[in-house]
CSV table of C-alpha atoms and ligand atoms in Angstrom, one decimal:
chain,number,residue,atom,x,y,z
S,148,MET,CA,5.2,-91.0,-39.4
S,149,VAL,CA,7.6,-89.6,-37.5
S,150,LYS,CA,8.3,-90.2,-33.9
S,151,VAL,CA,11.0,-89.8,-30.8
S,152,LYS,CA,12.9,-92.7,-30.8
S,153,ASN,CA,13.1,-92.6,-34.3
S,154,LEU,CA,15.0,-89.2,-34.7
S,155,THR,CA,18.5,-89.3,-34.5
S,156,ASP,CA,20.6,-88.0,-32.0
S,157,LYS,CA,22.9,-86.6,-34.6
S,158,GLU,CA,23.1,-82.9,-35.5
S,159,TYR,CA,23.9,-81.7,-38.9
S,160,LEU,CA,23.5,-77.8,-37.6
S,161,TYR,CA,24.1,-76.5,-34.5
S,162,GLY,CA,25.8,-73.6,-33.0
S,163,HIS,CA,24.2,-71.2,-35.3
S,164,LYS,CA,23.8,-67.4,-34.2
S,165,ALA,CA,19.9,-66.1,-34.9
S,166,CYS,CA,18.4,-64.3,-32.3
S,167,PRO,CA,17.2,-66.0,-28.7
S,168,GLY,CA,13.3,-68.1,-29.4
S,169,CYS,CA,14.0,-67.7,-33.8
S,170,GLY,CA,12.1,-70.5,-35.6
S,171,LEU,CA,14.9,-70.4,-38.2
S,172,GLY,CA,17.8,-72.7,-36.2
S,173,THR,CA,14.4,-75.6,-35.9
S,174,ILE,CA,13.4,-75.4,-39.1
S,175,GLY,CA,17.2,-76.1,-40.8
S,176,ARG,CA,17.8,-78.4,-37.8
S,177,LEU,CA,14.8,-80.7,-38.3
S,178,ALA,CA,14.7,-80.7,-41.5
S,179,LEU,CA,18.4,-82.5,-41.9
S,180,LYS,CA,17.8,-84.9,-39.5
S,181,ILE,CA,15.3,-86.0,-41.1
S,182,LEU,CA,17.5,-85.6,-45.0
S,183,GLY,CA,20.9,-87.5,-42.8
S,184,GLU,CA,24.2,-86.4,-43.6
S,185,ARG,CA,23.9,-87.7,-47.7
S,186,THR,CA,23.1,-83.8,-48.1
S,187,ILE,CA,24.2,-80.8,-49.8
S,188,VAL,CA,22.5,-77.1,-48.2
S,189,ALA,CA,22.3,-74.5,-51.0
S,190,LEU,CA,21.8,-71.1,-49.0
S,191,PRO,CA,20.9,-67.9,-50.5
S,192,ALA,CA,21.8,-64.3,-48.9
S,193,SER,CA,19.2,-64.9,-46.3
S,194,CYS,CA,19.7,-65.2,-42.3
S,195,MET,CA,19.8,-68.6,-43.0
S,196,SER,CA,22.9,-68.3,-44.3
S,197,THR,CA,24.1,-65.3,-41.8
S,198,VAL,CA,23.0,-66.5,-38.6
S,199,THR,CA,25.1,-71.0,-40.5
S,200,THR,CA,27.6,-69.2,-42.1
S,201,GLN,CA,30.6,-66.4,-39.6
S,202,TYR,CA,33.5,-66.9,-40.5
S,203,PRO,CA,36.0,-69.0,-39.6
S,204,GLN,CA,32.7,-70.3,-37.9
S,205,MET,CA,30.4,-73.0,-40.1
S,206,ASN,CA,27.5,-74.5,-38.7
S,207,TYR,CA,27.3,-77.2,-40.5
S,208,SER,CA,28.0,-80.5,-40.9
S,209,VAL,CA,27.5,-81.5,-44.4
S,210,PRO,CA,28.6,-79.7,-47.0
S,211,SER,CA,27.0,-76.0,-48.0
S,212,LEU,CA,27.5,-73.4,-50.3
S,213,THR,CA,26.5,-69.6,-49.5
S,214,MET,CA,25.5,-68.4,-52.6
S,215,ALA,CA,24.0,-64.8,-54.3
S,216,PHE,CA,20.4,-63.8,-53.3
S,217,ALA,CA,18.0,-64.3,-56.7
S,218,GLY,CA,20.0,-68.0,-57.7
S,219,THR,CA,18.8,-70.6,-55.2
S,220,GLY,CA,16.3,-72.8,-57.5
S,221,ALA,CA,19.4,-72.7,-60.8
S,222,VAL,CA,22.0,-73.5,-58.2
S,223,LEU,CA,19.8,-76.7,-57.5
S,224,THR,CA,19.4,-77.3,-60.6
S,225,GLY,CA,23.4,-76.9,-61.1
S,226,MET,CA,23.7,-79.4,-57.8
S,227,SER,CA,20.8,-81.7,-59.3
S,228,ALA,CA,22.8,-82.6,-62.7
S,229,GLY,CA,26.7,-82.2,-61.1
S,230,LEU,CA,25.1,-85.5,-59.3
S,231,LYS,CA,23.3,-87.0,-62.2
S,232,ALA,CA,26.3,-86.9,-64.9
S,233,GLN,CA,28.4,-89.1,-61.6
S,234,GLY,CA,25.8,-91.1,-61.5
S,235,ILE,CA,25.4,-90.4,-57.6
S,236,THR,CA,21.8,-91.4,-57.2
S,237,ASP,CA,21.7,-91.2,-53.1
S,238,VAL,CA,22.4,-87.4,-51.9
S,239,HIS,CA,19.6,-84.4,-51.5
S,240,VAL,CA,20.0,-81.2,-52.9
S,241,LEU,CA,18.8,-78.8,-50.0
S,242,GLY,CA,17.9,-75.4,-50.6
S,243,LEU,CA,16.5,-73.3,-47.2
S,244,ALA,CA,15.8,-69.5,-48.6
S,245,GLY,CA,14.0,-66.6,-46.9
S,246,ASP,CA,10.5,-65.2,-48.0
S,247,GLY,CA,12.3,-62.3,-50.1
S,248,GLY,CA,14.8,-65.0,-51.9
S,249,THR,CA,12.6,-67.8,-52.7
S,250,ALA,CA,9.0,-65.3,-54.1
S,251,ASP,CA,10.1,-62.5,-54.8
S,252,ILE,CA,14.2,-62.2,-56.6
S,253,GLY,CA,14.3,-66.0,-56.8
S,254,LEU,CA,10.8,-66.5,-58.4
S,255,GLN,CA,12.2,-67.1,-62.0
S,256,ALA,CA,14.8,-70.1,-60.8
S,257,LEU,CA,12.7,-71.6,-58.3
S,258,SER,CA,10.0,-71.6,-61.4
S,259,GLY,CA,13.2,-72.8,-63.6
S,260,ALA,CA,14.1,-75.5,-61.3
S,261,VAL,CA,10.3,-76.8,-60.6
S,262,GLU,CA,9.4,-76.8,-64.4
S,263,ARG,CA,12.3,-78.6,-65.0
S,264,GLY,CA,11.8,-81.1,-62.5
S,265,ASP,CA,15.3,-81.2,-61.4
S,266,ASP,CA,15.6,-83.5,-58.8
S,267,PHE,CA,15.9,-81.0,-54.7
S,268,ILE,CA,13.8,-80.1,-52.0
S,269,TYR,CA,13.6,-76.8,-52.0
S,270,ILE,CA,12.2,-74.9,-48.2
S,271,CYS,CA,11.2,-71.5,-48.2
S,272,TYR,CA,11.6,-70.2,-44.5
S,273,ASP,CA,8.9,-67.0,-43.9
S,274,ASN,CA,9.1,-64.7,-42.1
S,275,GLU,CA,8.0,-62.3,-44.0
S,276,ALA,CA,9.7,-59.9,-44.4
S,277,TYR,CA,13.8,-59.2,-45.7
S,278,MET,CA,14.7,-59.4,-42.0
S,279,ASN,CA,18.2,-60.0,-42.7
S,280,THR,CA,18.8,-56.6,-43.6
S,281,GLY,CA,16.6,-55.1,-41.2
S,282,VAL,CA,13.0,-55.7,-42.0
S,283,GLN,CA,11.9,-54.6,-45.2
S,284,ARG,CA,8.7,-55.6,-46.4
S,285,SER,CA,8.6,-58.7,-49.4
S,286,SER,CA,5.6,-59.8,-51.3
S,287,LEU,CA,5.0,-62.3,-48.0
S,288,THR,CA,4.5,-59.8,-46.0
S,289,PRO,CA,0.6,-60.0,-44.5
S,290,ILE,CA,-1.4,-57.2,-45.0
S,291,GLY,CA,-1.2,-54.5,-41.8
S,292,ALA,CA,3.1,-55.0,-41.4
S,293,ASN,CA,4.7,-52.4,-40.0
S,294,THR,CA,7.9,-52.7,-42.0
S,295,THR,CA,10.7,-50.2,-42.8
S,296,ASN,CA,9.5,-49.8,-46.2
S,297,SER,CA,5.9,-50.5,-45.4
S,298,PRO,CA,6.1,-48.4,-42.2
S,299,SER,CA,2.4,-47.5,-40.3
S,300,GLY,CA,1.8,-43.8,-39.3
S,301,THR,CA,-0.9,-41.2,-39.6
S,302,ALA,CA,-0.9,-41.8,-43.7
S,303,SER,CA,-0.6,-45.5,-43.8
S,304,TYR,CA,-1.6,-49.1,-41.8
S,305,GLY,CA,2.0,-49.9,-42.9
S,306,GLU,CA,1.3,-53.0,-45.7
S,307,LYS,CA,-0.7,-52.3,-47.8
S,308,LYS,CA,-1.4,-56.0,-50.4
S,309,PRO,CA,-2.6,-59.6,-48.7
S,310,LYS,CA,0.8,-62.4,-49.5
S,311,LYS,CA,1.4,-63.4,-53.1
S,312,ASN,CA,0.7,-67.4,-52.2
S,313,LEU,CA,3.4,-68.8,-53.4
S,314,PHE,CA,1.7,-72.6,-51.9
S,315,GLU,CA,-0.8,-71.7,-55.1
S,316,ILE,CA,1.5,-71.0,-58.0
S,317,MET,CA,3.7,-74.2,-57.0
S,318,ILE,CA,1.0,-76.0,-57.2
S,319,ALA,CA,0.1,-74.1,-60.9
S,320,HIS,CA,3.5,-76.3,-62.1
S,321,ARG,CA,1.9,-78.9,-61.0
S,322,ILE,CA,4.6,-80.2,-59.3
S,323,PRO,CA,5.5,-83.8,-57.2
S,324,TYR,CA,4.8,-82.1,-54.0
S,325,ALA,CA,4.2,-79.0,-52.3
S,326,ALA,CA,3.4,-78.6,-48.9
S,327,THR,CA,3.4,-75.6,-45.9
S,328,ALA,CA,4.3,-76.3,-42.7
S,329,SER,CA,5.0,-73.8,-40.0
S,330,SER,CA,8.5,-74.5,-37.1
S,331,ALA,CA,5.3,-74.4,-34.4
S,332,TYR,CA,4.2,-78.0,-35.8
S,333,PRO,CA,7.7,-79.4,-35.6
S,334,TYR,CA,6.2,-83.1,-36.1
S,335,ASP,CA,3.8,-82.2,-38.7
S,336,PHE,CA,7.0,-80.3,-40.5
S,337,MET,CA,9.6,-83.5,-39.9
S,338,ASN,CA,6.5,-86.2,-41.7
S,339,LYS,CA,6.0,-83.3,-44.4
S,340,MET,CA,9.9,-83.5,-45.1
S,341,GLU,CA,9.6,-87.7,-45.0
S,342,LYS,CA,7.1,-87.3,-47.6
S,343,ALA,CA,9.5,-84.9,-50.2
S,344,LYS,CA,12.7,-87.4,-49.2
S,345,SER,CA,10.5,-89.9,-50.0
S,346,ILE,CA,10.0,-89.0,-53.8
S,347,ARG,CA,11.9,-87.8,-56.8
S,348,GLY,CA,12.0,-84.4,-58.7
S,349,PRO,CA,11.2,-81.5,-57.5
S,350,ARG,CA,9.4,-81.2,-53.9
S,351,PHE,CA,8.6,-77.5,-52.3
S,352,ILE,CA,7.7,-76.4,-47.9
S,353,HIS,CA,6.7,-73.6,-47.3
S,354,ILE,CA,7.6,-73.2,-43.7
S,355,MET,CA,6.2,-70.3,-42.1
S,356,CYS,CA,9.0,-68.9,-39.4
S,357,PRO,CA,7.5,-66.6,-37.2
S,358,CYS,CA,10.5,-64.2,-35.8
S,359,PRO,CA,10.5,-62.3,-32.9
S,360,THR,CA,13.2,-59.3,-34.0
S,361,GLY,CA,11.6,-58.5,-36.7
S,362,TRP,CA,7.8,-60.0,-35.2
S,363,GLY,CA,8.0,-57.7,-32.9
S,364,PHE,CA,7.8,-60.0,-29.1
S,365,ALA,CA,9.3,-62.0,-26.7
S,366,SER,CA,11.7,-64.7,-27.5
S,367,ASP,CA,9.5,-66.7,-25.2
S,368,LEU,CA,6.3,-66.7,-27.8
S,369,THR,CA,8.0,-68.3,-30.8
S,370,VAL,CA,5.9,-71.5,-30.0
S,371,GLU,CA,2.6,-69.5,-29.8
S,372,ILE,CA,2.9,-67.5,-32.4
S,373,GLY,CA,3.2,-69.9,-34.4
S,374,LYS,CA,0.4,-71.8,-32.7
S,375,LEU,CA,-1.7,-69.1,-33.2
S,376,ALA,CA,-1.0,-68.1,-37.2
S,377,VAL,CA,-2.6,-71.1,-37.9
S,378,GLU,CA,-5.6,-72.1,-35.5
S,379,THR,CA,-6.6,-67.7,-36.6
S,380,GLY,CA,-6.3,-69.4,-40.0
S,381,MET,CA,-3.8,-66.4,-41.4
S,382,TRP,CA,-2.1,-69.5,-42.3
S,383,TYR,CA,-2.4,-72.7,-43.4
S,384,LEU,CA,-0.9,-76.8,-43.5
S,385,ALA,CA,-1.5,-78.0,-46.4
S,386,GLU,CA,-0.2,-80.7,-48.7
S,387,TYR,CA,-0.3,-81.3,-52.3
S,388,GLU,CA,0.4,-84.4,-53.7
S,389,ASN,CA,-0.8,-86.0,-56.8
S,390,GLY,CA,-2.6,-83.4,-58.7
S,391,LYS,CA,-5.0,-83.0,-55.4
S,392,VAL,CA,-4.2,-80.5,-52.3
S,393,ARG,CA,-5.0,-82.5,-48.3
S,394,MET,CA,-6.0,-79.6,-45.7
S,395,ASN,CA,-4.2,-80.2,-42.4
S,396,VAL,CA,-7.4,-78.6,-40.2
S,397,ILE,CA,-6.4,-78.3,-37.2
S,398,SER,CA,-9.9,-77.0,-35.4
S,399,LYS,CA,-13.4,-76.1,-36.9
S,400,THR,CA,-13.9,-73.2,-36.0
S,401,LEU,CA,-10.7,-70.3,-36.6
S,402,LYS,CA,-10.0,-67.9,-32.9
S,403,PRO,CA,-10.6,-64.0,-33.8
S,404,VAL,CA,-7.9,-63.0,-36.6
S,405,GLU,CA,-7.2,-60.2,-33.2
S,406,GLU,CA,-5.6,-63.3,-30.6
S,407,TYR,CA,-3.0,-63.2,-33.4
S,408,LEU,CA,-2.1,-59.7,-34.2
S,409,ILE,CA,-2.2,-57.9,-30.6
S,410,LYS,CA,0.5,-60.0,-29.4
S,411,GLN,CA,3.2,-58.2,-32.2
S,412,ARG,CA,4.7,-54.4,-32.2
S,413,ARG,CA,4.2,-55.3,-36.6
S,414,PHE,CA,0.6,-54.6,-35.5
S,415,ARG,CA,-0.2,-52.5,-32.7
S,416,HIS,CA,-1.2,-49.9,-34.5
S,417,LEU,CA,-3.9,-51.7,-36.1
S,418,THR,CA,-6.9,-49.8,-36.2
S,419,GLU,CA,-10.9,-51.4,-35.8
S,420,ASP,CA,-11.6,-51.2,-39.4
S,421,THR,CA,-8.4,-52.6,-40.5
S,422,ILE,CA,-8.8,-55.6,-38.3
S,423,LYS,CA,-11.5,-55.2,-40.1
S,424,LEU,CA,-10.2,-55.6,-43.3
S,425,ILE,CA,-7.8,-58.5,-41.9
S,426,ARG,CA,-10.4,-60.7,-41.1
S,427,GLU,CA,-12.4,-60.2,-44.1
S,428,HIS,CA,-9.3,-61.2,-46.2
S,429,ARG,CA,-9.0,-63.7,-43.9
S,430,ASP,CA,-12.5,-65.4,-44.9
S,431,SER,CA,-12.6,-64.8,-48.6
S,432,GLU,CA,-9.2,-66.6,-48.1
S,433,TRP,CA,-11.2,-69.6,-46.1
S,434,ARG,CA,-13.5,-69.5,-48.3
S,435,ILE,CA,-12.3,-70.5,-51.5
S,436,ILE,CA,-10.4,-73.3,-49.6
S,437,ARG,CA,-13.3,-75.0,-48.2
S,438,GLU,CA,-15.0,-74.8,-51.8
S,439,ARG,CA,-11.5,-76.4,-53.1
S,440,TRP,CA,-9.5,-78.1,-51.5
S,441,VAL,CA,-10.2,-81.7,-48.8
S,442,LEU,CA,-10.1,-80.8,-45.0
S,443,SER,CA,-8.7,-83.6,-43.0
S,444,LYS,CA,-7.8,-83.7,-39.5
S,445,CYS,CA,-4.7,-83.1,-38.8
D,176,TPP,C1,20.9,-59.1,-55.2
D,176,TPP,C2,21.1,-58.4,-54.2
D,176,TPP,N1,19.5,-57.7,-53.8
D,176,TPP,C3,20.2,-57.3,-51.7
D,176,TPP,C4,20.8,-58.0,-52.0
D,176,TPP,C5,20.4,-57.6,-49.7
D,176,TPP,N2,20.4,-58.8,-49.1
D,176,TPP,C6,20.9,-59.6,-49.0
D,176,TPP,S1,19.8,-60.8,-47.7
D,176,TPP,C7,18.5,-60.3,-48.0
D,176,TPP,C8,17.0,-60.2,-47.2
D,176,TPP,C9,16.7,-61.2,-48.0
D,176,TPP,O1,15.8,-61.4,-47.3
D,176,TPP,P1,14.4,-62.9,-47.1
D,176,TPP,O2,15.0,-63.7,-48.6
D,176,TPP,O3,13.4,-62.6,-47.0
D,176,TPP,O4,15.3,-63.5,-45.6
D,176,TPP,P2,15.5,-63.3,-44.3
D,176,TPP,O5,16.7,-62.1,-44.1
D,176,TPP,O6,14.5,-62.9,-43.9
D,176,TPP,O7,16.1,-64.6,-43.8
D,176,TPP,C10,19.1,-58.7,-48.9
D,176,TPP,C11,17.3,-57.5,-49.3
D,176,TPP,C12,21.1,-58.8,-51.8
D,176,TPP,N3,22.8,-59.8,-51.3
D,176,TPP,N4,22.1,-59.0,-53.4
D,177,SF4,S1,16.1,-61.3,-37.9
D,177,SF4,FE1,13.9,-62.6,-36.8
D,177,SF4,S2,14.6,-64.4,-38.8
D,177,SF4,FE2,16.2,-63.1,-38.5
D,177,SF4,S3,17.7,-64.6,-37.1
D,177,SF4,FE3,16.8,-63.5,-35.8
D,177,SF4,S4,14.9,-64.1,-35.2
D,177,SF4,FE4,14.9,-65.0,-36.9
D,178,MG,MG1,12.3,-63.4,-44.9
């Protein structure tokens, strides 16, 4: 289990240009603290690559490669094959990709790499839209969210479809290890990174990354919003290993969804009817979770 005193003082990602309060820096920084300097990072087009590789600065002290939006899975395959060909077994291959780059345009490459059983860790940091290009919806944008191409107004309440369940898509591959996490729960995330580090083959972590700029909240609320997402059941923390899912339950009763929604500008337009729709969707998802998966305390 990761404890403060076990954490290295070394920084492998620092000096990035993310917006104040962004969860993204925490995710990259902590992931690399766990994996250490024998790591190579693949970065598709996204906020993560944009804010950490601005010429002439490079914010990684480990080797990193920025690459095409769709290709993270294929690049991770190439990296792990290259290491294998050279007989190098002590280097971690890490992908850091957004929700659009993972659940939309990069899904085929990721699915192929997982199915082939290549040796890598893939982190999808989920800020629930294409943020780098100005807040367009992705298939991981939640119902009701206002984005530039799911705008709210007299004719629409914003995004119409619920989030695609990426965790379940990865489980369907019978991947050796998959988890969901949140930048608001850093120890849970680091423990999942430790677990992923100890396993070979494809490993996948889907981590929620609150985005003050795209979601519309003050930069000092990032952790509070991330925690509210879990406490209201709008996000969950879970692990899949050896064919079983374990849910890390924070509390038996979920807080009202409104507590999470009203703090964010992207949901401010919602009416009682739409909030009811969101609550019903959350409840039906949790009914499925409670029937199918083992629930355990965090
Ligand atoms: C083939 C292709 N289409 C579109 C783009 C433009 N583009 C760059 S980043 C990006 C959005 C990335 O969204 P996401 O993966 O969610 O990462 P985020 O920016 O939210 O961190 C887009 C559309 C591109 N680089 N390549
Ligand atoms: S737009 Fe959002 S995800 Fe991108 S750097 Fe800013 S706060 Fe972070
Ligand atoms: Mg995104």
